[in-house]
Amino acid sequence: MNVADSQRVASALERLGYRAAAQVDEADVIVLNTCVVRQSAEDKAVGHLTSLRPLKTRKPGLVINLMGCLVGVKGHERLKQRFPFVDVFSPPSDPGPLVAHLTQGDSRQLEQAETARRFAAMDGDLVLPAGERGNLVASHVPVVLGCSHACTFCIIPYQRGVERSRAVGEIAAEVHSLVNQGVKEITLLGQIVDRYGKDIPDGPDLAALLRIVHQVDGLERIRFLTSHPNWMTGELLEAVAELPKVMPHIEMPVQAGDDEVLENMKRGYSAEEYRRLVEKIRLSIPGVSIATDVIVGFPGESEGQFQRTYDLLADLKLDVAHLARYSPRPGTVAERRLEDDVPEDEKWRRFRLLEELQEGIAGEISARYLGEKVDVLFEEKVRGRWKGRTPTNKLVFVETEEDLRGQVRQVQVTWTGPWSMQASLLHRSPEILPVNLIYVQT
Ligand code: SF4
């Protein structure tokens, strides 16, 4: 979501005539887009912001904009006192305050700013920043902003506000616009993306939205994330199975494998319900890959409860598990009502156990690809190798001098590891074989 938000800020700034600077100390405007979903992310953001202070002292004209979840949607008075050298505070997904600040007192620029603001506020005609136009292969399109679920550990509903779905016409226009600028793959985003349209009377649901976006010519692939087990419908699974551009990959956090911990997190399902849903997804979408999120060391999590999470992951053998150690987020229900009583070294121990387990599972799943032919959408060259993804979202590297950016090409997998694969390019057979006539004098 932050990548998508940053793209919108860059786009709004370019509409005002700004260009990306190569170095922080060359910039006239610095936008720090922040995430506070974990304590480590918040610490990093604060550290980075503090490190900008000497630059602002040397260069008083520099505009520093703090944006995103650290600012939140409920005002920023305390932040102003804490970081007096920050010029502008912007809530998540809103370049408006920065644009207004940069164009104060200039009526011509104000008009441009208003246009930029309208565009950047997601009216469907997103112009990618210059560096990305024609280069960006995979892009994100937010379709549901905010979240109203309120899991006890989560800060997002406080920082990003209540759930609101974007209008389907805006989304379709934005996807068209991105495809016209060279994008081949779109990921539809929402904190609970399957709740798309629930707040729009008679609006389409996510399954219907996928069918609409599927019609965009030139778009090769569609993904969506993040799903919540309570909102994964049969219609959605049917749409994924049926629509060739929608990739067989589901991101569906479980967070814990113990019912009491799930209840304390207010996730709204049991471990058994999650298990049955994974079975249903696998039956509905052949070859599907499933990724999950897990938090270890949630308040009160006993050794036995952690073991149930371990066993669930060991049984389900999901493709990916994003692991996190619980850290209390100020203002959340868990922080106010539950004691953070699992010692830090124990959280680390549990984290490493799951990490090791998942590494083995991911390695086994990848090994099944060895020698297989798969279609890969290539995105960019990284250290001399082309990087792309399979439909199941596995990372593949290919060494070739060909320019593969934005192409879906068939490859044969030659090496697999838990986190990536290597492959060789299978050359397309030419449609008309060139005929060379060679006369040999005998
Ligand atoms: S569903 Fe829960 S974890 Fe996800 S954003 Fe909403 S409150 Fe946070």
Tab-separated table of C-alpha atoms and ligand atoms in Angstrom:
chain	number	residue	atom	x	y	z
A	1	MET	CA	0.000	0.000	0.000
A	2	ASN	CA	2.868	2.365	0.797
A	3	VAL	CA	4.526	1.649	-2.537
A	4	ALA	CA	1.273	2.610	-4.269
A	5	ASP	CA	0.960	5.752	-2.104
A	6	SER	CA	4.576	6.792	-2.825
A	7	GLN	CA	3.931	6.374	-6.529
A	8	ARG	CA	1.030	8.812	-6.253
A	9	VAL	CA	3.145	11.392	-4.424
A	10	ALA	CA	5.896	11.127	-7.044
A	11	SER	CA	3.301	11.507	-9.767
A	12	ALA	CA	1.768	14.601	-8.073
A	13	LEU	CA	5.239	16.185	-7.654
A	14	GLU	CA	6.130	15.581	-11.288
A	15	ARG	CA	2.932	17.321	-12.321
A	16	LEU	CA	4.276	20.340	-10.443
A	17	GLY	CA	7.553	20.155	-12.358
A	18	TYR	CA	9.699	18.319	-9.799
A	19	ARG	CA	12.030	15.478	-10.762
A	20	ALA	CA	13.530	12.710	-8.641
A	21	ALA	CA	16.910	13.619	-7.115
A	22	ALA	CA	19.730	11.106	-7.149
A	23	GLN	CA	20.795	11.794	-3.555
A	24	VAL	CA	18.937	12.884	-0.438
A	25	ASP	CA	21.189	15.915	0.033
A	26	GLU	CA	20.470	17.133	-3.523
A	27	ALA	CA	16.700	17.195	-2.942
A	28	ASP	CA	14.524	20.284	-2.458
A	29	VAL	CA	11.678	18.162	-1.105
A	30	ILE	CA	12.003	14.986	0.935
A	31	VAL	CA	8.952	12.809	1.485
A	32	LEU	CA	9.290	10.146	4.152
A	33	ASN	CA	6.421	7.701	3.727
A	34	THR	CA	6.142	5.694	6.925
A	35	CYS	CA	4.858	2.344	8.154
A	36	VAL	CA	4.212	1.611	11.819
A	37	VAL	CA	2.768	-1.873	11.521
A	38	ARG	CA	5.649	-3.171	13.643
A	39	GLN	CA	7.810	-1.432	16.217
A	40	SER	CA	10.912	-2.055	14.080
A	41	ALA	CA	9.311	-0.227	11.121
A	42	GLU	CA	8.371	2.723	13.331
A	43	ASP	CA	11.864	2.869	14.871
A	44	LYS	CA	13.378	2.879	11.404
A	45	ALA	CA	11.081	5.700	10.250
A	46	VAL	CA	11.850	7.806	13.341
A	47	GLY	CA	15.595	7.142	12.962
A	48	HIS	CA	15.495	8.184	9.333
A	49	LEU	CA	13.494	11.314	10.086
A	50	THR	CA	15.845	12.342	12.898
A	51	SER	CA	18.825	11.874	10.582
A	52	LEU	CA	17.345	14.541	8.258
A	53	ARG	CA	17.488	17.246	10.923
A	54	PRO	CA	21.117	18.371	10.267
A	55	LEU	CA	20.323	18.609	6.546
A	56	LYS	CA	17.360	20.884	7.294
A	57	THR	CA	19.606	23.053	9.519
A	58	ARG	CA	22.141	23.425	6.684
A	59	LYS	CA	19.446	23.966	4.063
A	60	PRO	CA	16.502	25.817	5.640
A	61	GLY	CA	14.601	25.968	2.311
A	62	LEU	CA	14.356	22.188	2.226
A	63	VAL	CA	10.776	20.918	2.557
A	64	ILE	CA	10.415	17.805	4.696
A	65	ASN	CA	7.120	15.938	4.410
A	66	LEU	CA	6.253	13.188	6.869
A	67	MET	CA	3.562	10.959	5.413
A	68	GLY	CA	1.729	7.724	6.095
A	69	CYS	CA	0.864	5.674	9.114
A	70	LEU	CA	3.139	7.520	11.545
A	71	VAL	CA	0.947	10.571	10.893
A	72	GLY	CA	-2.333	8.652	10.717
A	73	VAL	CA	-5.758	10.088	10.044
A	74	LYS	CA	-6.455	11.765	13.387
A	75	GLY	CA	-4.195	14.821	13.492
A	76	HIS	CA	-0.533	15.289	14.236
A	77	GLU	CA	-0.167	17.849	17.029
A	78	ARG	CA	2.139	15.678	19.106
A	79	LEU	CA	4.293	14.879	16.081
A	80	LYS	CA	4.651	18.616	15.349
A	81	GLN	CA	6.089	19.146	18.802
A	82	ARG	CA	8.362	16.138	18.544
A	83	PHE	CA	9.658	16.949	15.047
A	84	PRO	CA	9.507	20.764	14.694
A	85	PHE	CA	11.753	20.652	11.598
A	86	VAL	CA	9.076	18.814	9.595
A	87	ASP	CA	7.206	21.205	7.275
A	88	VAL	CA	4.241	19.091	6.193
A	89	PHE	CA	2.370	16.147	7.708
A	90	SER	CA	0.228	14.012	5.379
A	91	PRO	CA	-2.081	11.128	6.232
A	92	PRO	CA	-1.726	7.828	4.327
A	93	SER	CA	-2.684	7.884	0.622
A	94	ASP	CA	-2.984	11.697	0.483
A	95	PRO	CA	-0.431	13.863	-1.350
A	96	GLY	CA	-2.796	16.862	-0.910
A	97	PRO	CA	-1.114	18.611	2.072
A	98	LEU	CA	2.308	18.499	0.370
A	99	VAL	CA	0.963	19.796	-2.934
A	100	ALA	CA	-0.865	22.615	-1.118
A	101	HIS	CA	2.299	23.535	0.825
A	102	LEU	CA	4.464	23.643	-2.299
A	103	THR	CA	2.024	25.833	-4.175
A	104	GLN	CA	1.041	28.323	-1.449
A	105	GLY	CA	0.436	31.796	-2.816
A	106	ASP	CA	0.961	30.894	-6.435
A	107	SER	CA	-2.356	30.956	-8.252
A	108	ARG	CA	-1.118	29.281	-11.438
A	109	GLN	CA	0.576	26.571	-9.432
A	110	LEU	CA	-2.468	26.303	-7.226
A	111	GLU	CA	-4.528	25.456	-10.251
A	112	GLN	CA	-1.984	22.840	-11.296
A	113	ALA	CA	-1.930	21.630	-7.730
A	114	GLU	CA	-5.648	21.174	-7.743
A	115	THR	CA	-5.351	19.117	-10.890
A	116	ALA	CA	-2.492	17.115	-9.399
A	117	ARG	CA	-4.468	16.623	-6.251
A	118	ARG	CA	-7.480	15.404	-8.169
A	119	PHE	CA	-5.383	13.007	-10.197
A	120	ALA	CA	-3.271	11.887	-7.297
A	121	ALA	CA	-6.327	11.422	-5.109
A	122	MET	CA	-7.035	8.432	-7.252
A	123	ASP	CA	-9.403	9.632	-9.894
A	124	GLY	CA	-8.306	6.816	-12.124
A	125	ASP	CA	-5.838	8.601	-14.407
A	126	LEU	CA	-2.628	7.891	-12.571
A	127	VAL	CA	0.437	9.086	-14.468
A	128	LEU	CA	3.435	7.096	-13.350
A	129	PRO	CA	6.563	8.983	-12.289
A	130	ALA	CA	8.925	9.512	-15.260
A	131	GLY	CA	11.403	6.875	-14.083
A	132	GLU	CA	8.690	4.230	-14.035
A	133	ARG	CA	6.788	5.081	-17.213
A	134	GLY	CA	7.456	2.362	-19.765
A	135	ASN	CA	9.709	0.548	-17.254
A	136	LEU	CA	7.343	-0.585	-14.550
A	137	VAL	CA	5.978	-4.049	-15.268
A	138	ALA	CA	4.019	-4.818	-12.093
A	139	SER	CA	2.036	-2.164	-10.237
A	140	HIS	CA	-0.350	-1.929	-7.302
A	141	VAL	CA	-3.831	-0.459	-7.350
A	142	PRO	CA	-5.507	0.167	-3.986
A	143	VAL	CA	-9.176	-0.835	-4.188
A	144	VAL	CA	-10.116	-0.828	-0.493
A	145	LEU	CA	-8.621	1.853	1.764
A	146	GLY	CA	-8.482	1.540	5.563
A	147	CYS	CA	-9.890	-1.332	7.604
A	148	SER	CA	-12.795	-1.711	10.025
A	149	HIS	CA	-11.978	-5.150	11.357
A	150	ALA	CA	-9.911	-4.116	14.398
A	151	CYS	CA	-7.793	-7.152	15.206
A	152	THR	CA	-6.552	-6.454	18.731
A	153	PHE	CA	-2.858	-6.256	17.766
A	154	CYS	CA	-3.280	-4.048	14.726
A	155	ILE	CA	-2.696	-0.318	14.372
A	156	ILE	CA	-3.914	-0.021	10.789
A	157	PRO	CA	-7.594	0.844	11.476
A	158	TYR	CA	-6.396	3.725	13.714
A	159	GLN	CA	-3.839	5.021	11.217
A	160	ARG	CA	-5.559	4.392	7.876
A	161	GLY	CA	-9.142	4.972	8.976
A	162	VAL	CA	-12.340	3.036	8.354
A	163	GLU	CA	-12.794	0.823	5.360
A	164	ARG	CA	-13.849	2.497	2.114
A	165	SER	CA	-13.977	0.949	-1.347
A	166	ARG	CA	-13.021	2.919	-4.410
A	167	ALA	CA	-15.561	3.212	-7.221
A	168	VAL	CA	-15.250	0.511	-9.837
A	169	GLY	CA	-15.028	3.058	-12.689
A	170	GLU	CA	-12.034	4.761	-11.039
A	171	ILE	CA	-10.266	1.451	-10.596
A	172	ALA	CA	-10.899	0.319	-14.166
A	173	ALA	CA	-9.721	3.716	-15.495
A	174	GLU	CA	-6.569	3.520	-13.389
A	175	VAL	CA	-5.786	0.008	-14.606
A	176	HIS	CA	-6.284	1.158	-18.237
A	177	SER	CA	-4.029	4.120	-17.596
A	178	LEU	CA	-1.284	1.959	-16.056
A	179	VAL	CA	-1.469	-0.573	-18.894
A	180	ASN	CA	-1.150	2.269	-21.418
A	181	GLN	CA	2.076	3.220	-19.631
A	182	GLY	CA	3.523	-0.275	-20.041
A	183	VAL	CA	2.309	-2.085	-16.912
A	184	LYS	CA	1.557	-5.788	-17.492
A	185	GLU	CA	0.584	-6.973	-14.025
A	186	ILE	CA	-1.767	-5.344	-11.529
A	187	THR	CA	-2.155	-6.266	-7.878
A	188	LEU	CA	-5.447	-5.090	-6.394
A	189	LEU	CA	-4.844	-4.028	-2.811
A	190	GLY	CA	-6.882	-3.873	0.355
A	191	GLN	CA	-6.259	-4.651	4.017
A	192	ILE	CA	-9.163	-7.086	3.518
A	193	VAL	CA	-9.369	-7.017	-0.232
A	194	ASP	CA	-12.219	-9.567	-0.334
A	195	ARG	CA	-14.430	-6.980	1.375
A	196	TYR	CA	-14.268	-4.877	-1.764
A	197	GLY	CA	-17.659	-3.293	-2.481
A	198	LYS	CA	-19.306	-4.233	0.818
A	199	ASP	CA	-19.682	-0.525	1.649
A	200	ILE	CA	-21.141	0.407	-1.751
A	201	PRO	CA	-24.878	-0.344	-2.023
A	202	ASP	CA	-25.471	-2.711	-4.966
A	203	GLY	CA	-21.785	-2.348	-5.883
A	204	PRO	CA	-19.754	-5.178	-7.413
A	205	ASP	CA	-17.856	-7.531	-5.118
A	206	LEU	CA	-14.220	-8.542	-5.607
A	207	ALA	CA	-15.166	-11.437	-7.912
A	208	ALA	CA	-17.094	-9.009	-10.147
A	209	LEU	CA	-14.236	-6.485	-9.998
A	210	LEU	CA	-11.788	-9.168	-11.153
A	211	ARG	CA	-14.067	-9.920	-14.106
A	212	ILE	CA	-14.169	-6.212	-15.033
A	213	VAL	CA	-10.400	-5.677	-14.737
A	214	HIS	CA	-9.854	-8.913	-16.676
A	215	GLN	CA	-11.307	-7.224	-19.766
A	216	VAL	CA	-8.523	-4.632	-19.961
A	217	ASP	CA	-6.612	-5.285	-23.186
A	218	GLY	CA	-2.865	-5.508	-22.821
A	219	LEU	CA	-3.044	-6.515	-19.170
A	220	GLU	CA	-1.354	-9.901	-18.734
A	221	ARG	CA	-1.746	-10.708	-15.064
A	222	ILE	CA	-3.957	-9.807	-12.103
A	223	ARG	CA	-3.286	-10.531	-8.441
A	224	PHE	CA	-5.010	-9.372	-5.273
A	225	LEU	CA	-4.098	-9.169	-1.605
A	226	THR	CA	-4.709	-9.467	1.357
A	227	SER	CA	-7.555	-11.933	1.942
A	228	HIS	CA	-9.248	-12.598	5.262
A	229	PRO	CA	-10.581	-16.137	5.890
A	230	ASN	CA	-14.044	-14.814	6.832
A	231	TRP	CA	-14.561	-13.092	3.494
A	232	MET	CA	-13.207	-15.607	1.012
A	233	THR	CA	-16.306	-16.547	-0.993
A	234	GLY	CA	-17.016	-19.397	-3.408
A	235	GLU	CA	-17.670	-16.795	-6.152
A	236	LEU	CA	-14.216	-15.341	-5.622
A	237	LEU	CA	-12.561	-18.763	-5.865
A	238	GLU	CA	-14.580	-19.500	-9.011
A	239	ALA	CA	-13.435	-16.235	-10.568
A	240	VAL	CA	-9.772	-17.008	-9.783
A	241	ALA	CA	-10.106	-20.520	-11.210
A	242	GLU	CA	-11.950	-19.354	-14.307
A	243	LEU	CA	-10.187	-16.158	-15.388
A	244	PRO	CA	-6.882	-16.885	-17.119
A	245	LYS	CA	-5.321	-13.521	-16.265
A	246	VAL	CA	-6.012	-13.932	-12.530
A	247	MET	CA	-3.007	-15.709	-11.039
A	248	PRO	CA	-3.486	-18.777	-8.829
A	249	HIS	CA	-2.046	-17.216	-5.713
A	250	ILE	CA	-3.839	-16.365	-2.461
A	251	GLU	CA	-2.413	-14.317	0.428
A	252	MET	CA	-4.460	-15.246	3.492
A	253	PRO	CA	-3.008	-14.637	6.967
A	254	VAL	CA	-3.766	-17.163	9.686
A	255	GLN	CA	-1.775	-15.316	12.431
A	256	ALA	CA	-1.977	-18.255	14.906
A	257	GLY	CA	-2.938	-21.918	14.999
A	258	ASP	CA	-4.528	-21.892	18.444
A	259	ASP	CA	-8.169	-20.962	18.954
A	260	GLU	CA	-7.684	-19.096	22.226
A	261	VAL	CA	-4.907	-16.968	20.728
A	262	LEU	CA	-7.064	-16.339	17.643
A	263	GLU	CA	-9.902	-15.271	19.941
A	264	ASN	CA	-7.576	-12.919	21.847
A	265	MET	CA	-6.507	-11.469	18.519
A	266	LYS	CA	-10.216	-11.125	17.517
A	267	ARG	CA	-9.517	-12.685	14.168
A	268	GLY	CA	-13.002	-14.180	13.900
A	269	TYR	CA	-12.256	-17.790	12.844
A	270	SER	CA	-10.875	-20.991	14.344
A	271	ALA	CA	-7.778	-22.912	13.267
A	272	GLU	CA	-10.041	-25.710	11.978
A	273	GLU	CA	-12.025	-23.244	9.853
A	274	TYR	CA	-8.779	-21.941	8.370
A	275	ARG	CA	-7.626	-25.493	7.663
A	276	ARG	CA	-10.907	-26.333	5.876
A	277	LEU	CA	-10.709	-23.137	3.852
A	278	VAL	CA	-7.199	-24.015	2.662
A	279	GLU	CA	-8.549	-27.404	1.526
A	280	LYS	CA	-11.404	-25.693	-0.298
A	281	ILE	CA	-9.032	-23.253	-2.026
A	282	ARG	CA	-6.792	-26.104	-3.124
A	283	LEU	CA	-9.762	-28.035	-4.511
A	284	SER	CA	-11.162	-24.971	-6.299
A	285	ILE	CA	-7.924	-23.697	-7.880
A	286	PRO	CA	-5.632	-26.446	-9.148
A	287	GLY	CA	-1.946	-25.709	-8.531
A	288	VAL	CA	-2.727	-22.711	-6.317
A	289	SER	CA	-0.048	-21.275	-4.045
A	290	ILE	CA	-1.015	-19.889	-0.659
A	291	ALA	CA	0.890	-17.432	1.494
A	292	THR	CA	0.113	-16.676	5.110
A	293	ASP	CA	1.179	-14.372	7.962
A	294	VAL	CA	1.943	-15.562	11.486
A	295	ILE	CA	2.651	-13.653	14.693
A	296	VAL	CA	4.599	-15.464	17.396
A	297	GLY	CA	4.719	-14.446	21.041
A	298	PHE	CA	1.262	-12.852	21.186
A	299	PRO	CA	0.359	-11.978	24.831
A	300	GLY	CA	-0.359	-15.121	26.790
A	301	GLU	CA	0.815	-17.507	24.029
A	302	SER	CA	1.943	-20.635	25.888
A	303	GLU	CA	4.370	-23.243	24.602
A	304	GLY	CA	1.419	-25.555	23.831
A	305	GLN	CA	-0.402	-22.813	21.913
A	306	PHE	CA	2.714	-22.017	19.901
A	307	GLN	CA	3.068	-25.740	19.166
A	308	ARG	CA	-0.431	-25.728	17.623
A	309	THR	CA	0.660	-22.939	15.265
A	310	TYR	CA	3.776	-24.948	14.410
A	311	ASP	CA	1.689	-28.078	13.773
A	312	LEU	CA	-0.797	-26.210	11.604
A	313	LEU	CA	1.972	-24.855	9.370
A	314	ALA	CA	3.663	-28.271	9.274
A	315	ASP	CA	0.372	-29.907	8.190
A	316	LEU	CA	-0.813	-27.327	5.693
A	317	LYS	CA	2.580	-26.866	4.012
A	318	LEU	CA	1.741	-23.430	2.642
A	319	ASP	CA	4.027	-21.868	0.062
A	320	VAL	CA	5.047	-18.815	2.073
A	321	ALA	CA	4.744	-17.758	5.721
A	322	HIS	CA	5.540	-14.141	6.562
A	323	LEU	CA	6.627	-14.340	10.197
A	324	ALA	CA	6.586	-11.620	12.832
A	325	ARG	CA	7.375	-11.393	16.533
A	326	TYR	CA	4.597	-9.642	18.439
A	327	SER	CA	5.352	-6.054	19.394
A	328	PRO	CA	2.721	-3.956	21.185
A	329	ARG	CA	1.495	-1.029	19.098
A	330	PRO	CA	0.497	1.915	21.307
A	331	GLY	CA	-3.250	2.526	21.269
A	332	THR	CA	-4.287	-0.969	20.203
A	333	VAL	CA	-6.575	-3.148	22.324
A	334	ALA	CA	-3.806	-5.702	22.846
A	335	GLU	CA	-1.424	-3.017	24.099
A	336	ARG	CA	-4.029	-1.619	26.519
A	337	ARG	CA	-5.517	-4.843	27.821
A	338	LEU	CA	-3.039	-7.689	27.366
A	339	GLU	CA	0.330	-8.028	29.013
A	340	ASP	CA	3.246	-8.497	26.604
A	341	ASP	CA	4.412	-11.453	28.694
A	342	VAL	CA	6.352	-13.641	26.264
A	343	PRO	CA	10.045	-12.781	26.783
A	344	GLU	CA	11.891	-11.415	23.771
A	345	ASP	CA	14.343	-14.346	23.554
A	346	GLU	CA	11.412	-16.771	23.623
A	347	LYS	CA	9.728	-14.845	20.791
A	348	TRP	CA	12.957	-15.170	18.823
A	349	ARG	CA	13.161	-18.921	19.562
A	350	ARG	CA	9.608	-19.483	18.302
A	351	PHE	CA	10.263	-17.278	15.288
A	352	ARG	CA	13.374	-19.287	14.345
A	353	LEU	CA	11.570	-22.600	14.757
A	354	LEU	CA	8.879	-21.501	12.315
A	355	GLU	CA	11.459	-19.995	10.003
A	356	GLU	CA	13.336	-23.279	9.841
A	357	LEU	CA	10.127	-25.254	9.331
A	358	GLN	CA	8.960	-22.961	6.550
A	359	GLU	CA	12.347	-22.984	4.842
A	360	GLY	CA	12.080	-26.768	4.566
A	361	ILE	CA	8.506	-26.611	3.248
A	362	ALA	CA	9.295	-23.865	0.730
A	363	GLY	CA	12.364	-25.827	-0.420
A	364	GLU	CA	10.234	-28.967	-0.989
A	365	ILE	CA	7.585	-27.036	-2.921
A	366	SER	CA	10.210	-25.335	-5.089
A	367	ALA	CA	11.971	-28.638	-5.801
A	368	ARG	CA	8.806	-29.853	-7.535
A	369	TYR	CA	9.459	-27.245	-10.215
A	370	LEU	CA	12.859	-28.681	-11.171
A	371	GLY	CA	12.871	-29.485	-14.895
A	372	GLU	CA	9.342	-28.069	-15.317
A	373	LYS	CA	8.356	-25.577	-17.991
A	374	VAL	CA	6.636	-22.493	-16.576
A	375	ASP	CA	5.505	-19.099	-17.815
A	376	VAL	CA	7.342	-16.232	-16.186
A	377	LEU	CA	6.569	-12.521	-16.396
A	378	PHE	CA	9.926	-10.727	-16.341
A	379	GLU	CA	10.171	-7.425	-14.479
A	380	GLU	CA	13.758	-6.189	-14.323
A	381	LYS	CA	17.420	-7.088	-14.531
A	382	VAL	CA	19.077	-7.492	-11.151
A	383	ARG	CA	22.860	-7.930	-11.014
A	384	GLY	CA	23.023	-9.256	-14.569
A	385	ARG	CA	20.072	-11.665	-14.304
A	386	TRP	CA	16.463	-11.154	-15.359
A	387	LYS	CA	14.027	-11.441	-12.481
A	388	GLY	CA	10.452	-12.610	-12.951
A	389	ARG	CA	7.622	-14.487	-11.313
A	390	THR	CA	5.670	-17.632	-12.069
A	391	PRO	CA	1.857	-17.519	-11.936
A	392	THR	CA	2.193	-18.909	-8.393
A	393	ASN	CA	4.401	-15.923	-7.474
A	394	LYS	CA	7.691	-17.859	-7.265
A	395	LEU	CA	10.779	-15.795	-7.974
A	396	VAL	CA	12.751	-16.925	-11.036
A	397	PHE	CA	16.113	-15.704	-12.351
A	398	VAL	CA	17.310	-16.166	-15.923
A	399	GLU	CA	20.656	-15.249	-17.462
A	400	THR	CA	20.316	-13.930	-20.969
A	401	GLU	CA	21.386	-10.982	-23.095
A	402	GLU	CA	17.811	-10.658	-24.429
A	403	ASP	CA	15.669	-7.791	-23.138
A	404	LEU	CA	12.864	-9.592	-21.298
A	405	ARG	CA	11.240	-6.642	-19.534
A	406	GLY	CA	7.448	-6.988	-19.561
A	407	GLN	CA	7.472	-10.280	-21.465
A	408	VAL	CA	5.771	-13.487	-20.412
A	409	ARG	CA	8.161	-16.227	-21.531
A	410	GLN	CA	8.311	-19.933	-21.033
A	411	VAL	CA	11.350	-21.138	-19.097
A	412	GLN	CA	12.672	-24.476	-17.910
A	413	VAL	CA	13.653	-24.588	-14.254
A	414	THR	CA	17.272	-25.681	-13.761
A	415	TRP	CA	17.836	-25.021	-10.040
A	416	THR	CA	15.550	-24.513	-7.059
A	417	GLY	CA	16.017	-23.171	-3.551
A	418	PRO	CA	13.472	-22.228	-0.878
A	419	TRP	CA	13.204	-18.593	-1.905
A	420	SER	CA	14.005	-18.552	-5.632
A	421	MET	CA	14.738	-20.602	-8.733
A	422	GLN	CA	17.003	-20.378	-11.737
A	423	ALA	CA	15.834	-21.238	-15.202
A	424	SER	CA	16.792	-21.160	-18.836
A	425	LEU	CA	14.767	-19.472	-21.494
A	426	LEU	CA	12.898	-21.691	-23.917
A	427	HIS	CA	13.033	-20.081	-27.294
A	428	ARG	CA	9.799	-19.623	-29.136
A	429	SER	CA	9.554	-21.692	-32.272
A	430	PRO	CA	9.300	-19.210	-35.112
A	431	GLU	CA	5.931	-19.205	-36.823
A	432	ILE	CA	7.457	-19.403	-40.297
A	433	LEU	CA	10.718	-21.273	-40.457
A	434	PRO	CA	13.284	-19.486	-42.574
A	435	VAL	CA	14.389	-21.642	-45.476
A	436	ASN	CA	18.028	-21.527	-46.432
A	437	LEU	CA	18.861	-23.162	-49.699
A	438	ILE	CA	22.440	-24.250	-49.965
A	439	TYR	CA	23.764	-25.448	-53.258
A	440	VAL	CA	26.739	-27.638	-53.020
A	441	GLN	CA	28.671	-28.329	-56.130
A	442	THR	CA	29.600	-31.980	-56.423
B	1	SF4	S1	-7.828	-7.261	9.124
B	1	SF4	FE1	-6.919	-7.067	11.147
B	1	SF4	S2	-4.719	-7.225	10.721
B	1	SF4	FE2	-5.682	-6.761	8.774
B	1	SF4	S3	-5.595	-4.525	8.637
B	1	SF4	FE3	-7.600	-5.045	9.489
B	1	SF4	S4	-7.285	-4.919	11.690
B	1	SF4	FE4	-5.264	-5.039	10.769
